[in-house]
Tab-separated table of C-alpha atoms and ligand atoms in Angstrom:
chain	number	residue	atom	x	y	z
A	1	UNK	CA	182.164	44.260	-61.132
A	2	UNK	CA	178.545	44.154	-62.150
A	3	UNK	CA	177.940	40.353	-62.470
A	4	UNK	CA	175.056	39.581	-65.264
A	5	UNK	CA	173.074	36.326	-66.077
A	6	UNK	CA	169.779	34.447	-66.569
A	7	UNK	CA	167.509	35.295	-64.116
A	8	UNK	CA	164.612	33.476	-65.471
A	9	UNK	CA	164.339	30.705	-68.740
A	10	UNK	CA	161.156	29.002	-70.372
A	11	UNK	CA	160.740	27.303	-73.703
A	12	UNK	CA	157.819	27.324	-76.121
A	13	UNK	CA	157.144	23.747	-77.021
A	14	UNK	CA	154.702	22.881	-79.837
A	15	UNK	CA	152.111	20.611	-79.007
A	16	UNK	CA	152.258	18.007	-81.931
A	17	UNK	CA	154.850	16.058	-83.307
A	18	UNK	CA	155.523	13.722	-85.888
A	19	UNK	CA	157.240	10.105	-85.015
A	20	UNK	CA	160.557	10.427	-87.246
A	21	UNK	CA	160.493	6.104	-87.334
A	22	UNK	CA	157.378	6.372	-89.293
A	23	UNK	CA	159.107	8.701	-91.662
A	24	UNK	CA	161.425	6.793	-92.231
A	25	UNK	CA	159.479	3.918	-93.046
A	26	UNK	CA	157.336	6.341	-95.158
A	27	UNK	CA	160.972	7.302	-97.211
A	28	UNK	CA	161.859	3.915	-97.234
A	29	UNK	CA	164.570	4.547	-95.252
A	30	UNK	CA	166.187	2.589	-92.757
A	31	UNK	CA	165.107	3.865	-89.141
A	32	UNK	CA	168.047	3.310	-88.050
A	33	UNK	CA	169.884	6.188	-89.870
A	34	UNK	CA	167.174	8.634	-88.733
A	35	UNK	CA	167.338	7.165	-84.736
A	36	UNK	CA	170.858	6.587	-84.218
A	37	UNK	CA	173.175	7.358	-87.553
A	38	UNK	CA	171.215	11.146	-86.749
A	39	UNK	CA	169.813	10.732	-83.540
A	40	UNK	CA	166.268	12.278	-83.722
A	41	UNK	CA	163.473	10.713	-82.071
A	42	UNK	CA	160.231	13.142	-82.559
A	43	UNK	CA	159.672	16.429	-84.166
A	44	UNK	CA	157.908	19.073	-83.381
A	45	UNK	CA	155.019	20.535	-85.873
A	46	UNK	CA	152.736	23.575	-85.643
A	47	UNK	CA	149.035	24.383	-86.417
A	48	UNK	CA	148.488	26.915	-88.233
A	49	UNK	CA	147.387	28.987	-85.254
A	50	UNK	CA	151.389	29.553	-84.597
A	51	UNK	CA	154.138	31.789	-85.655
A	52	UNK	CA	157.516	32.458	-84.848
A	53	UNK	CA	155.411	36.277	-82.944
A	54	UNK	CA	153.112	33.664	-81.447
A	55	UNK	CA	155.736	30.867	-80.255
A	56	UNK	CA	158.104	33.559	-78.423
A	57	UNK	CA	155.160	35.240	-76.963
A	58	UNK	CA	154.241	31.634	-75.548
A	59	UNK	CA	157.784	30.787	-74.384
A	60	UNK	CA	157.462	34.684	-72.285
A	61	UNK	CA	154.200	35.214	-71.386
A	62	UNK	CA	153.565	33.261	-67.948
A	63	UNK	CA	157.734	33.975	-66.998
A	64	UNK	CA	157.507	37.499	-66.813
A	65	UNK	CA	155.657	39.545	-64.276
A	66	UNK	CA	154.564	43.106	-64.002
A	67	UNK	CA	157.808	44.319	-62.045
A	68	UNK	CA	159.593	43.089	-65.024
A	69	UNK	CA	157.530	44.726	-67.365
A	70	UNK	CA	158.718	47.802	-65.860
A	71	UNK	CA	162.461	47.163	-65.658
A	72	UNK	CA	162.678	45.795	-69.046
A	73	UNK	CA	164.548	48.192	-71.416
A	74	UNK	CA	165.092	46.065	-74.803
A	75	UNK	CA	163.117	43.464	-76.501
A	76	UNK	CA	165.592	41.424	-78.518
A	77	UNK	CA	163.944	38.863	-81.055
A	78	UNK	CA	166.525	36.126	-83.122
A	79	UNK	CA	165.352	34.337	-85.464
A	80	UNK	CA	166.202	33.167	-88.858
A	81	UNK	CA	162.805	32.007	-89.972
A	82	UNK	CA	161.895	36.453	-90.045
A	83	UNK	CA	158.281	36.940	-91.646
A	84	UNK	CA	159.003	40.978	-92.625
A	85	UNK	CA	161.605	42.356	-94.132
A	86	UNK	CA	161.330	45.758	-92.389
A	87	UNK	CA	159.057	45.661	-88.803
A	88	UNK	CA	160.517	43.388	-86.517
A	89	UNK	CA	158.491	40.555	-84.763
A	90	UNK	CA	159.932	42.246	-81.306
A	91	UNK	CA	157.974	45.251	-81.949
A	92	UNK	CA	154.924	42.876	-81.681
A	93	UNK	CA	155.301	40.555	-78.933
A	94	UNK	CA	156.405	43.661	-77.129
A	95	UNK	CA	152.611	44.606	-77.535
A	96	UNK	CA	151.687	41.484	-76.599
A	97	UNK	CA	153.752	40.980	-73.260
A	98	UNK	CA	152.764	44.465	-72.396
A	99	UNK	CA	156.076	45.826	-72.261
A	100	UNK	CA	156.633	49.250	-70.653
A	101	UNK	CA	156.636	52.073	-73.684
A	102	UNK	CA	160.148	53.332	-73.060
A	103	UNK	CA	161.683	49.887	-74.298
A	104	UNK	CA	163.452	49.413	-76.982
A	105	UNK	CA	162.588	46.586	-79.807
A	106	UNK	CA	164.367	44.968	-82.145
A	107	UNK	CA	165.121	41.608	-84.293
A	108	UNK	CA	168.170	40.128	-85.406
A	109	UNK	CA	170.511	37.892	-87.684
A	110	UNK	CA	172.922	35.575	-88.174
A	111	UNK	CA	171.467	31.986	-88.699
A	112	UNK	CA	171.399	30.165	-85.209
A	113	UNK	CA	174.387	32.381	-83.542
A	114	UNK	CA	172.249	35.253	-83.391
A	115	UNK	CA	170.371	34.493	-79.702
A	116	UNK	CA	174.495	34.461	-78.337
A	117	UNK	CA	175.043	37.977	-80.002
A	118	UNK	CA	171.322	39.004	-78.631
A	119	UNK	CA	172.801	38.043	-75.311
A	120	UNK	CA	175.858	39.148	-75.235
A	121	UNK	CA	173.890	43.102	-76.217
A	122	UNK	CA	172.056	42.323	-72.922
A	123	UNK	CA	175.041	41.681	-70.999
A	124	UNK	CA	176.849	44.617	-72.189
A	125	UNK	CA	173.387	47.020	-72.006
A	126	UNK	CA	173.084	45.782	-68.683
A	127	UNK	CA	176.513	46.387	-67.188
A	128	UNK	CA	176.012	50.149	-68.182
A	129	UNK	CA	172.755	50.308	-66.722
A	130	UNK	CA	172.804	48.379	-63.393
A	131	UNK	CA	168.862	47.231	-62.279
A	132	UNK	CA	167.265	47.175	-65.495
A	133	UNK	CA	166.360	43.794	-67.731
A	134	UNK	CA	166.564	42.874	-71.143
A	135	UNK	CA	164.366	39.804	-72.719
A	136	UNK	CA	165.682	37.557	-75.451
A	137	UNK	CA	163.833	35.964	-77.289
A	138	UNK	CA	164.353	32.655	-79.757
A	139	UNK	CA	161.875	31.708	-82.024
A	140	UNK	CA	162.265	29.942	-85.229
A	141	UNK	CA	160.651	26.679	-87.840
A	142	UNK	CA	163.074	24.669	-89.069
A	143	UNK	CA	161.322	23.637	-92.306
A	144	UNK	CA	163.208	21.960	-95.681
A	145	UNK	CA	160.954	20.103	-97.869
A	146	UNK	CA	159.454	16.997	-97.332
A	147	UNK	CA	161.725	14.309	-98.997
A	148	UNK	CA	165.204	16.164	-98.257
A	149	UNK	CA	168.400	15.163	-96.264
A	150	UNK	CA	167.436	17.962	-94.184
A	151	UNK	CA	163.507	16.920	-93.495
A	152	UNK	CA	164.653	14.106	-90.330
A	153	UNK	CA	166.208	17.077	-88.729
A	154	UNK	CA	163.265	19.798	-89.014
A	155	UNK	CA	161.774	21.273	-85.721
A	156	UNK	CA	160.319	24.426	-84.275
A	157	UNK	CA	160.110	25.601	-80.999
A	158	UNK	CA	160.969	29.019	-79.183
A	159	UNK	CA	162.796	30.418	-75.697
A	160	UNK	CA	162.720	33.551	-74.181
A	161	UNK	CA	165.341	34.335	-71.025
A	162	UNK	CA	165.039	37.360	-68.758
A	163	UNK	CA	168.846	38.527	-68.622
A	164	UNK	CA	169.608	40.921	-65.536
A	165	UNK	CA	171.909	41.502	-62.505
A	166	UNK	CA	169.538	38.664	-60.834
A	167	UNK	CA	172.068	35.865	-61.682
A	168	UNK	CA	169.102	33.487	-60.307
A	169	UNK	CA	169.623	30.563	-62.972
A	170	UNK	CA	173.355	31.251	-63.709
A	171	UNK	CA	176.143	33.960	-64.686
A	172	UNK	CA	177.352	34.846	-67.985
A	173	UNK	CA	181.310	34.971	-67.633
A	174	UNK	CA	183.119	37.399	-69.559
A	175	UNK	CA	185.528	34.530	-71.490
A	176	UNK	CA	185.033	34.107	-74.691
A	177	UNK	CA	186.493	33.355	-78.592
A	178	UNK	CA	184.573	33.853	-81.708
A	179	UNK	CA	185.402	33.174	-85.295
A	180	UNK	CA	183.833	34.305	-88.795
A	181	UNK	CA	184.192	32.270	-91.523
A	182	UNK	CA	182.413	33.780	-94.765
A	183	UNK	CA	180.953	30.238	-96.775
A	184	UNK	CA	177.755	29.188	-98.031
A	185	UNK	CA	177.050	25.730	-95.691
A	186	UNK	CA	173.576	26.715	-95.457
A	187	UNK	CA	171.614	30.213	-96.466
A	188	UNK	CA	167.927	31.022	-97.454
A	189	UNK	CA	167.858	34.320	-100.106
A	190	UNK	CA	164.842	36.060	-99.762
A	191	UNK	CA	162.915	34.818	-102.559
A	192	UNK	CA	163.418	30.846	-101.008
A	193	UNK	CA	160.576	29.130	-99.355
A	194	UNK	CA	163.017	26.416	-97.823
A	195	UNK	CA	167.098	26.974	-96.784
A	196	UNK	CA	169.664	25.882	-99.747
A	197	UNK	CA	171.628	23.663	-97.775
A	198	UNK	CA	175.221	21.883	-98.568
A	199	UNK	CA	175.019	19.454	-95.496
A	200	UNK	CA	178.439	17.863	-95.650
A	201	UNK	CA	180.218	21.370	-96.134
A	202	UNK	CA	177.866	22.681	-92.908
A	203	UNK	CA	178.781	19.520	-90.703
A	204	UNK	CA	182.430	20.527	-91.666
A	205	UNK	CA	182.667	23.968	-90.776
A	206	UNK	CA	180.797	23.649	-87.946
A	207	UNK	CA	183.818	21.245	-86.757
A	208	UNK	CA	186.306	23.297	-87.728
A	209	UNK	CA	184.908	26.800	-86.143
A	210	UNK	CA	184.460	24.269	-82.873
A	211	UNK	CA	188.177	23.364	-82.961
A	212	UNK	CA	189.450	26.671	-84.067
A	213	UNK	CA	187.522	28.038	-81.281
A	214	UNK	CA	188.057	25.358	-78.226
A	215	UNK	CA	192.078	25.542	-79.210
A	216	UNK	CA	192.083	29.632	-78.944
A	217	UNK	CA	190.299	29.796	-75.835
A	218	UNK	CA	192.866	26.989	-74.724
A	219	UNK	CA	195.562	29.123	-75.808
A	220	UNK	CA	193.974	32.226	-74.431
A	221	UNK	CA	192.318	31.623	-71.162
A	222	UNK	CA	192.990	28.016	-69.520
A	223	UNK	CA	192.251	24.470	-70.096
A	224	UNK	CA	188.943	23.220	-69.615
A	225	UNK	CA	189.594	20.972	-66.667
A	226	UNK	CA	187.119	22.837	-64.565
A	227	UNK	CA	184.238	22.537	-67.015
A	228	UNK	CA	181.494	20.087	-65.478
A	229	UNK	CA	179.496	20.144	-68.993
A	230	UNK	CA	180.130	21.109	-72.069
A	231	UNK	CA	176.769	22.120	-74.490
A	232	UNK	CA	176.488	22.759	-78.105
A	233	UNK	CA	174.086	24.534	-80.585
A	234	UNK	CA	172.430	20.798	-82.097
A	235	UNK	CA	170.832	20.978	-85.360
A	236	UNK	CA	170.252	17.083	-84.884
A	237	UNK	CA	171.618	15.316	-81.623
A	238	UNK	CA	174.278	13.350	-83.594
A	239	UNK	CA	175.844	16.658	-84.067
A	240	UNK	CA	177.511	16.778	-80.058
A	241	UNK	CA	179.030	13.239	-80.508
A	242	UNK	CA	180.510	14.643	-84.007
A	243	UNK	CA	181.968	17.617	-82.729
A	244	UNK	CA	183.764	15.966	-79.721
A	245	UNK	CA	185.037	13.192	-81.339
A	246	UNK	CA	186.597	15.873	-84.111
A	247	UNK	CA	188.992	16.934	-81.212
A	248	UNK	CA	192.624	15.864	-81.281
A	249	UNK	CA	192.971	13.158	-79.589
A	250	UNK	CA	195.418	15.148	-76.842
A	251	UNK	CA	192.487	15.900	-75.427
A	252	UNK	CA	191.186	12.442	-75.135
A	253	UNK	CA	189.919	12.786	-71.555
A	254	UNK	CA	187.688	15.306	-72.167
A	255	UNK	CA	186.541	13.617	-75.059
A	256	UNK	CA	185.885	10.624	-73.018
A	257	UNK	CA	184.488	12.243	-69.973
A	258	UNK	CA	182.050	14.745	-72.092
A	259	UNK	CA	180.954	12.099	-74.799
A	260	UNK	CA	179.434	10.157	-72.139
A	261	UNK	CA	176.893	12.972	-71.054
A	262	UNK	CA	173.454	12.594	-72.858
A	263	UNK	CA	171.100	14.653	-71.336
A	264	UNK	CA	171.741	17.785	-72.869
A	265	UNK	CA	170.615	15.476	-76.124
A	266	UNK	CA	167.125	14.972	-75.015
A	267	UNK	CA	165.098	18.083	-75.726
A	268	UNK	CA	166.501	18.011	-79.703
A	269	UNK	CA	166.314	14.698	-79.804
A	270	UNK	CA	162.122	15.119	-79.310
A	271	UNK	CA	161.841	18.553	-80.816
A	272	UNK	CA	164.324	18.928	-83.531
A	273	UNK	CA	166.411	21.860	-84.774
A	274	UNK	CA	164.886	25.546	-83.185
A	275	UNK	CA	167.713	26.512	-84.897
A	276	UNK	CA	167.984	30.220	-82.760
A	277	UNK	CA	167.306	28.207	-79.850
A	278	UNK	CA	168.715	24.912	-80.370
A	279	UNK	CA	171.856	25.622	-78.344
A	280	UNK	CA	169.704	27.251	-75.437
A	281	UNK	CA	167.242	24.000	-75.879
A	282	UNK	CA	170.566	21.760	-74.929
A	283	UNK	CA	171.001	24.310	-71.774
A	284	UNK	CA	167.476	23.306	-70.568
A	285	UNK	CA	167.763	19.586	-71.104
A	286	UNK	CA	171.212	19.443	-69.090
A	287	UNK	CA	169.397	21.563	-66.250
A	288	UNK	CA	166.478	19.921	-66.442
A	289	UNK	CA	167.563	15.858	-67.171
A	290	UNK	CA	170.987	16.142	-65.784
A	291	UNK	CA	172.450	15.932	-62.508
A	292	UNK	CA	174.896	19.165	-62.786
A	293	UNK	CA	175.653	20.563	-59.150
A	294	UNK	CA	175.269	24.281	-58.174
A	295	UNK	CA	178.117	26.178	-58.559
A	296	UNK	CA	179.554	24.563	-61.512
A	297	UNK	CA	180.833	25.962	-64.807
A	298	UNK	CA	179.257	24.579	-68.370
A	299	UNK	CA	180.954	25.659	-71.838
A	300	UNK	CA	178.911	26.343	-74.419
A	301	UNK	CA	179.609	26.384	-78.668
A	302	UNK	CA	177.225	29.050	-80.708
A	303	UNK	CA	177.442	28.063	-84.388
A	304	UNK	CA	175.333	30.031	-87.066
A	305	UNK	CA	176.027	29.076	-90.949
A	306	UNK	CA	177.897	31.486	-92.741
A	307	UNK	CA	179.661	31.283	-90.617
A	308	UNK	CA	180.318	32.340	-87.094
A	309	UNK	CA	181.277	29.976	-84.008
A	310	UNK	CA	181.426	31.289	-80.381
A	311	UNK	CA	182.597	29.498	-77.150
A	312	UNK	CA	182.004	30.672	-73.576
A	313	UNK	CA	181.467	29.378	-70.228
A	314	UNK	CA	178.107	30.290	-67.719
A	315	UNK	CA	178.687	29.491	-64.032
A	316	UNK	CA	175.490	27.576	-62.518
A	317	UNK	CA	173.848	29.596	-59.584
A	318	UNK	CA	172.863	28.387	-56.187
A	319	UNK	CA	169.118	26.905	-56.283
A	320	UNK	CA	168.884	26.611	-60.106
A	321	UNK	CA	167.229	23.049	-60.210
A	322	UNK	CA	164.697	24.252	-57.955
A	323	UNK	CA	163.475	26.598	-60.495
A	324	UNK	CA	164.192	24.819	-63.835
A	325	UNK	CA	162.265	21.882	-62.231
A	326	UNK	CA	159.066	23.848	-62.178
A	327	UNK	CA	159.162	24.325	-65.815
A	328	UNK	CA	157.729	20.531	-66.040
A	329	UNK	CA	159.371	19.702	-69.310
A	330	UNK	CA	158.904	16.057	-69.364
A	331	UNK	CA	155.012	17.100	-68.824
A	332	UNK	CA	155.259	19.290	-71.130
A	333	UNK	CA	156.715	16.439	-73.620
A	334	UNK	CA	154.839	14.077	-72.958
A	335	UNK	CA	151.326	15.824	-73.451
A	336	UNK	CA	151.593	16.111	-77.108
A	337	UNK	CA	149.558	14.664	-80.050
A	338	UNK	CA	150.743	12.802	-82.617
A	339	UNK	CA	150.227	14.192	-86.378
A	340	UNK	CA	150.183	11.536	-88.999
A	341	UNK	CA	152.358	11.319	-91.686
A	342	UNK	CA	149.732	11.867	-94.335
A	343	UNK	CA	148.637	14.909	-92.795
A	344	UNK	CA	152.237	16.693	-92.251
A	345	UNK	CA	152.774	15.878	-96.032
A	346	UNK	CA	149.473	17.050	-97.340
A	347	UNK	CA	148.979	20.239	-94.968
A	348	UNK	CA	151.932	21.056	-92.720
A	349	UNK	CA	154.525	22.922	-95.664
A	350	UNK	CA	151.718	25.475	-96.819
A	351	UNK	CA	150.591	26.068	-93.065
A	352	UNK	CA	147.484	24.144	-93.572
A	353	UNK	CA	147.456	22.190	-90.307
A	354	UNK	CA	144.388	23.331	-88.696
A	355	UNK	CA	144.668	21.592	-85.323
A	356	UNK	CA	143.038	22.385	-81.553
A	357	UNK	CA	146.032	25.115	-79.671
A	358	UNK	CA	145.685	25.269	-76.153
A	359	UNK	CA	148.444	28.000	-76.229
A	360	UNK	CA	147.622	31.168	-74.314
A	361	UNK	CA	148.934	33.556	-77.387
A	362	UNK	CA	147.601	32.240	-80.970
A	363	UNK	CA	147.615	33.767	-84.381
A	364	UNK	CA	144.232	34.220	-85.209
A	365	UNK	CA	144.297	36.171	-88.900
A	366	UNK	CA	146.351	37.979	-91.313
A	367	UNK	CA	144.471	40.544	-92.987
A	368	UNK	CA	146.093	42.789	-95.629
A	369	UNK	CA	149.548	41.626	-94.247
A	370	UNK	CA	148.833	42.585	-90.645
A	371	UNK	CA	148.817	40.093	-88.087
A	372	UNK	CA	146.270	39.769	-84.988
A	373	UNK	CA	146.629	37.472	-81.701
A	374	UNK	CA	144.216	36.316	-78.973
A	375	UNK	CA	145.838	36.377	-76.022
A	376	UNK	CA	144.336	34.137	-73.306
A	377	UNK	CA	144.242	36.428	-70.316
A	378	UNK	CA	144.751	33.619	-67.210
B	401	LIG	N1	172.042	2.738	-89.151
B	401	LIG	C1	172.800	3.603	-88.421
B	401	LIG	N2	173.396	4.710	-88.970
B	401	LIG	C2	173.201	4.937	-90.288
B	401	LIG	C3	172.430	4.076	-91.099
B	401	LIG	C4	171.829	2.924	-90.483
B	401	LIG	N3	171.073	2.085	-91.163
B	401	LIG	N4	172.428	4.577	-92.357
B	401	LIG	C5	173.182	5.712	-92.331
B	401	LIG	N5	173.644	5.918	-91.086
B	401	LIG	C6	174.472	7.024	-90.594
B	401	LIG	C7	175.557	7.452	-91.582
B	401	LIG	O1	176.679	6.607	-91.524
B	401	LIG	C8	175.845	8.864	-91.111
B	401	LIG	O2	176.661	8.808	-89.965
B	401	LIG	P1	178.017	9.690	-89.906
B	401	LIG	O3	177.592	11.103	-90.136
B	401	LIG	O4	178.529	9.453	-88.535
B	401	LIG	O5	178.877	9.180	-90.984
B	401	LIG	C9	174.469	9.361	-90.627
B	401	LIG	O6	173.646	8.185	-90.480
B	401	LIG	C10	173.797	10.308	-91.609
B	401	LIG	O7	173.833	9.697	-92.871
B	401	LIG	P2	174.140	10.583	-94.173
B	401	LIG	O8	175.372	11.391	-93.948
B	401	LIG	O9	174.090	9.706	-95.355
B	401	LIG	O10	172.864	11.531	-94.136
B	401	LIG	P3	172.342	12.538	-95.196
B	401	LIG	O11	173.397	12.921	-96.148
B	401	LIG	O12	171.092	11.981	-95.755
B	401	LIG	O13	171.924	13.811	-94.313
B	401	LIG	C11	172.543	15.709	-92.987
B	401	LIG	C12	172.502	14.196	-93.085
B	401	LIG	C13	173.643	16.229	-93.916
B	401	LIG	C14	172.816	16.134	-91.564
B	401	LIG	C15	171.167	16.278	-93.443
B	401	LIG	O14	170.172	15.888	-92.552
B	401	LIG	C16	171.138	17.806	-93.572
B	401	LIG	O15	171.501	18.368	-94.590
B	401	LIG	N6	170.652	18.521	-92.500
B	401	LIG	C17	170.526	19.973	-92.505
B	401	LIG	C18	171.849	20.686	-92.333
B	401	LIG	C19	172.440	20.514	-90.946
B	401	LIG	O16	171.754	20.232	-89.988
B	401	LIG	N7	173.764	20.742	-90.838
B	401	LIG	C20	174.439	20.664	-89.561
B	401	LIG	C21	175.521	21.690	-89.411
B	401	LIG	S1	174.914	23.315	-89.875
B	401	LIG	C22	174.192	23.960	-88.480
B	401	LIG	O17	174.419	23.506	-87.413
B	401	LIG	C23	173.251	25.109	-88.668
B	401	LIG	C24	171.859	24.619	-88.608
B	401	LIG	O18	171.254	24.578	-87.561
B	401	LIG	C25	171.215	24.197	-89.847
C-alpha cells in the first residue's frame, strides 16, 4: 500500500496586523467579547502589494526546490476569496514557482473545505502515480465590512504543502466521513464585495456537521481513544471550545481531555480566519506550540459553509518537530507592524494600504486586468 502525506508545510503570514482590543474600544465594544467571548487577539492585514496569487506564492516559494519542480504534476489552488471567474490563480503562481510545463493547474471551491478536497485529489493522484508530487495551495482574505459581527474575526494569510510518498511531516490515513448539507450559513454571489453571512445559523451547522460526522466515524471505524489531538477548521478560536463542548456528554472524557489543549488556538488567535487555510493554520500551531510526540495520530474537522463537514485522522511522522521548528513562527509573529485603526478603516477595504513588503513575491500592477509580480530572486 502506497502510503501518502505531507512532505513539506509553510504558511504565508502577513506582516501587519491590527490589535482587535483597540477595535473594540473603537466599536465601543467591550474587549472582552472580542478577547475571550470570541477569542481573537490580532489580525492580520495586507498592503496593497498582496493578493491571494502573491500570498500562496510566498507561503511556496523558499519550500520547494528544483527536484520538486520536476516531480510536481498538479498545482491545486483553494480559495474562496477567487479574483477571475475563468483563469485560475494556479495557472499563475505555477509561473511564478517555475513549475515544470507538463503540470497540471487548477483552482477550486467550496468555502473553507475546499484545501481537504484539494488534498484528498493529491492523495488519490498520487497513489496512481507513485514518485511524483502535487502542491496545495491555501490562500484567501477574510474581509466583511468594517462595523459587522463578522469584522473581529477577519484575517488573511496563505499555506502551501508539498503532498507525496515522502510522508516526512505526517501520513494522510485513508479514514474518513463527510457530510453535505445544502443551507445558506454564509455565501458571497458574485456581484458581493463582502460574504452575506447568517452567523448564528453558520455556528449551528457547523456543530451539527461536527457531531453528525464524529458519531459516523464512531459508528464506522472506532472510538477515538487513540487520538492524541484533535484540530478543527477555526473561523475565530472560540469556535474549538464550541464544537467540543456541543458533544454529548457520553463522551465527556474526550471532551475534558481535548478542551484543555490550546495550542492549536494560537496561530488564529493572532491571524484570524484564512478561511481555506484556517484548519491547516491550527495543524501548524499544534506542531509548532504543542508538545505532540512522533508517532501519534491527530483528528481533524474540515467545515466549508454550504455546507460540507469532513473528519479524518493524519498519523505524525518520525522527526516532524525538527522540521516544523525551522519554520520560526513565533519570529515570524512577532516581527510584524502594527496598522492603526484609522488607517485599516480609511484604506484597508478598497486595497489602499500602501505599506513597505519585504515579501519575496509582490503584486506590483494590474494593467488592463492582467496581473504582474516581482519576484525577489534570493
Ligand atoms: N465578555 C466575555 N464574553 C462576552 C462578552 C463580554 N463582555 N460579551 C459577549 N460575550 C460572548 C457572548 O456571550 C458570546 O459567547 P457564546 O457564543 O459562547 O454565547 C460571544 O461573546 C460572541 O457574542 P455574540 O454571539 O453576541 O457575537 P456576535 O453575534 O456579535 O458575532 C459571530 C459572533 C456570529 C461569530 C460573528 O463574528 C460572525 O458572524 N462571524 C462570521 C461567521 C463565522 O465565523 N461563523 C462561524 C461558523 S461558519 C465557518 O466556520 C465558515 C467560515 O470560516 C466563515
Amino acid at each position: 500500500m502506497v502510503k501518502v502525506g505531507i512532505e513539506k508545510i509553510n504558511l504565508y503570514i502577513p506582516e501587519y496586523y491590527i490589535d482587535i482590543k483597540k477595535l473594540a474600544e473603537k466599536r465601543l465594544v467591550d474587549p472582552n467579547k472580542y478577547l475571550v467571548g470570541i477569542g481573537q487577539e490580532k489580525m492580520s492585514i495586507i498592503p496593497s502589494s498582496q493578493d491571494i496569487i502573491s500570498m500562496a506564492s510566498n507561503a511556496a516559494i523558499n519550500m520547494i526546490d528544483d527536484e520538486d519542480r520536476k516531480l510536481i504534476d498538479q498545482v491545486i489552488f483553494a480559495t474562496e476569496s477567487g479574483i477571475d471567474f475563468s483563469k485560475s490563480a494556479a495557472t499563475v503562481v505555477h509561473d511564478i514557482l517555475k513549475i515544470n510545463s507538463f503540470a497540471s493547474s487548477f483552482e477550486i471551491k467550496q468555502a473553507c473545505y475546499s484545501t481537504t478536497a484539494a488534498i484528498k485529489i493529491a492523495v488519490n493522484y498520487i497513489k496512481q502515480n507513485p514518485g511524483r508530487k502535487v502542491l496545495v495551495l491555501s490562500s484567501d482574505i477574510s474581509k466583511y465590512g468594517a462595523n459587522t459581527p463578522g469584522e473581529v474575526t477577519q484575517g488573511a494569510g496563505a499555506i502551501a504543502m508539498l503532498i507525496s510518498e515522502n510522508c516526512e511531516i505526517l501520513e494522510i490515513n485513508s479514514k474518513f466521513i463527510f457530510a453535505t448539507k445544502n443551507a445558506y450559513d454564509f455565501w458571497r454571489p458574485n456581484d458581493c464585495k463582502y460574504p452575506i453571512v447568517d452567523g448564528k445559523l453558520s455556528i449551528k451547522l457547523y456543530i451539527e456537521l461536527f457531531n453528525l460526522c464524529f458519531e459516523s466515524f464512531i459508528d464506522k471505524y472506532q472510538n477515538f481513544d487513540e487520538i492524541s489531538s484533535m484540530i478543527f477548521h477555526l473561523p475565530f478560536s472560540k469556535m474549538r471550545d464550541k464544537a467540543l463542548q456541543s458533544l454529548d456528554d457520553k463522551y465527556i472524557d474526550f471532551k475534558t481531555k481535548h478542551l484543555s489543549e490550546i495550542t492549536s488556538k494560537i496561530l488564529c488567535k493572532n491571524i484570524g480566519n484564512t478561511y481555506t487555510g484556517s484548519l491547516y493554520l491550527s495543524l501548524l500551531s499544534l506542531l509548532y506550540y504543542g508538545n505532540i510526540n512522533e508517532h501519534e495520530k491527530i483528528a481533524l474537522f474540515s467545515y466549508g459553509s454550504g455546507a460540507v463537514g469532513e473528519l479524518f485522522t493524519m498519523n505524525l511522522s518520525a522527526d516532524y518537530k525538527e522540521k516544523i521548528r525551522k519554520l520560526e513562527i513565533d519570529k515570524r509573529l512577532n516581527s510584524r507592524k502594527e496598522v492603526s485603526i484609522e488607517d485599516y478603516e480609511s484604506k484597508y477595504f478598497d486595497n489602499m494600504l500602501k505599506l513597505k513588503d519585504n515579501s519575496r513575491v509582490k503584486l506590483s500592477k494590474i494593467i488592463d486586468s492582467i496581473r504582474y509580480y516581482e519576484i525577489d530572486e534570493p
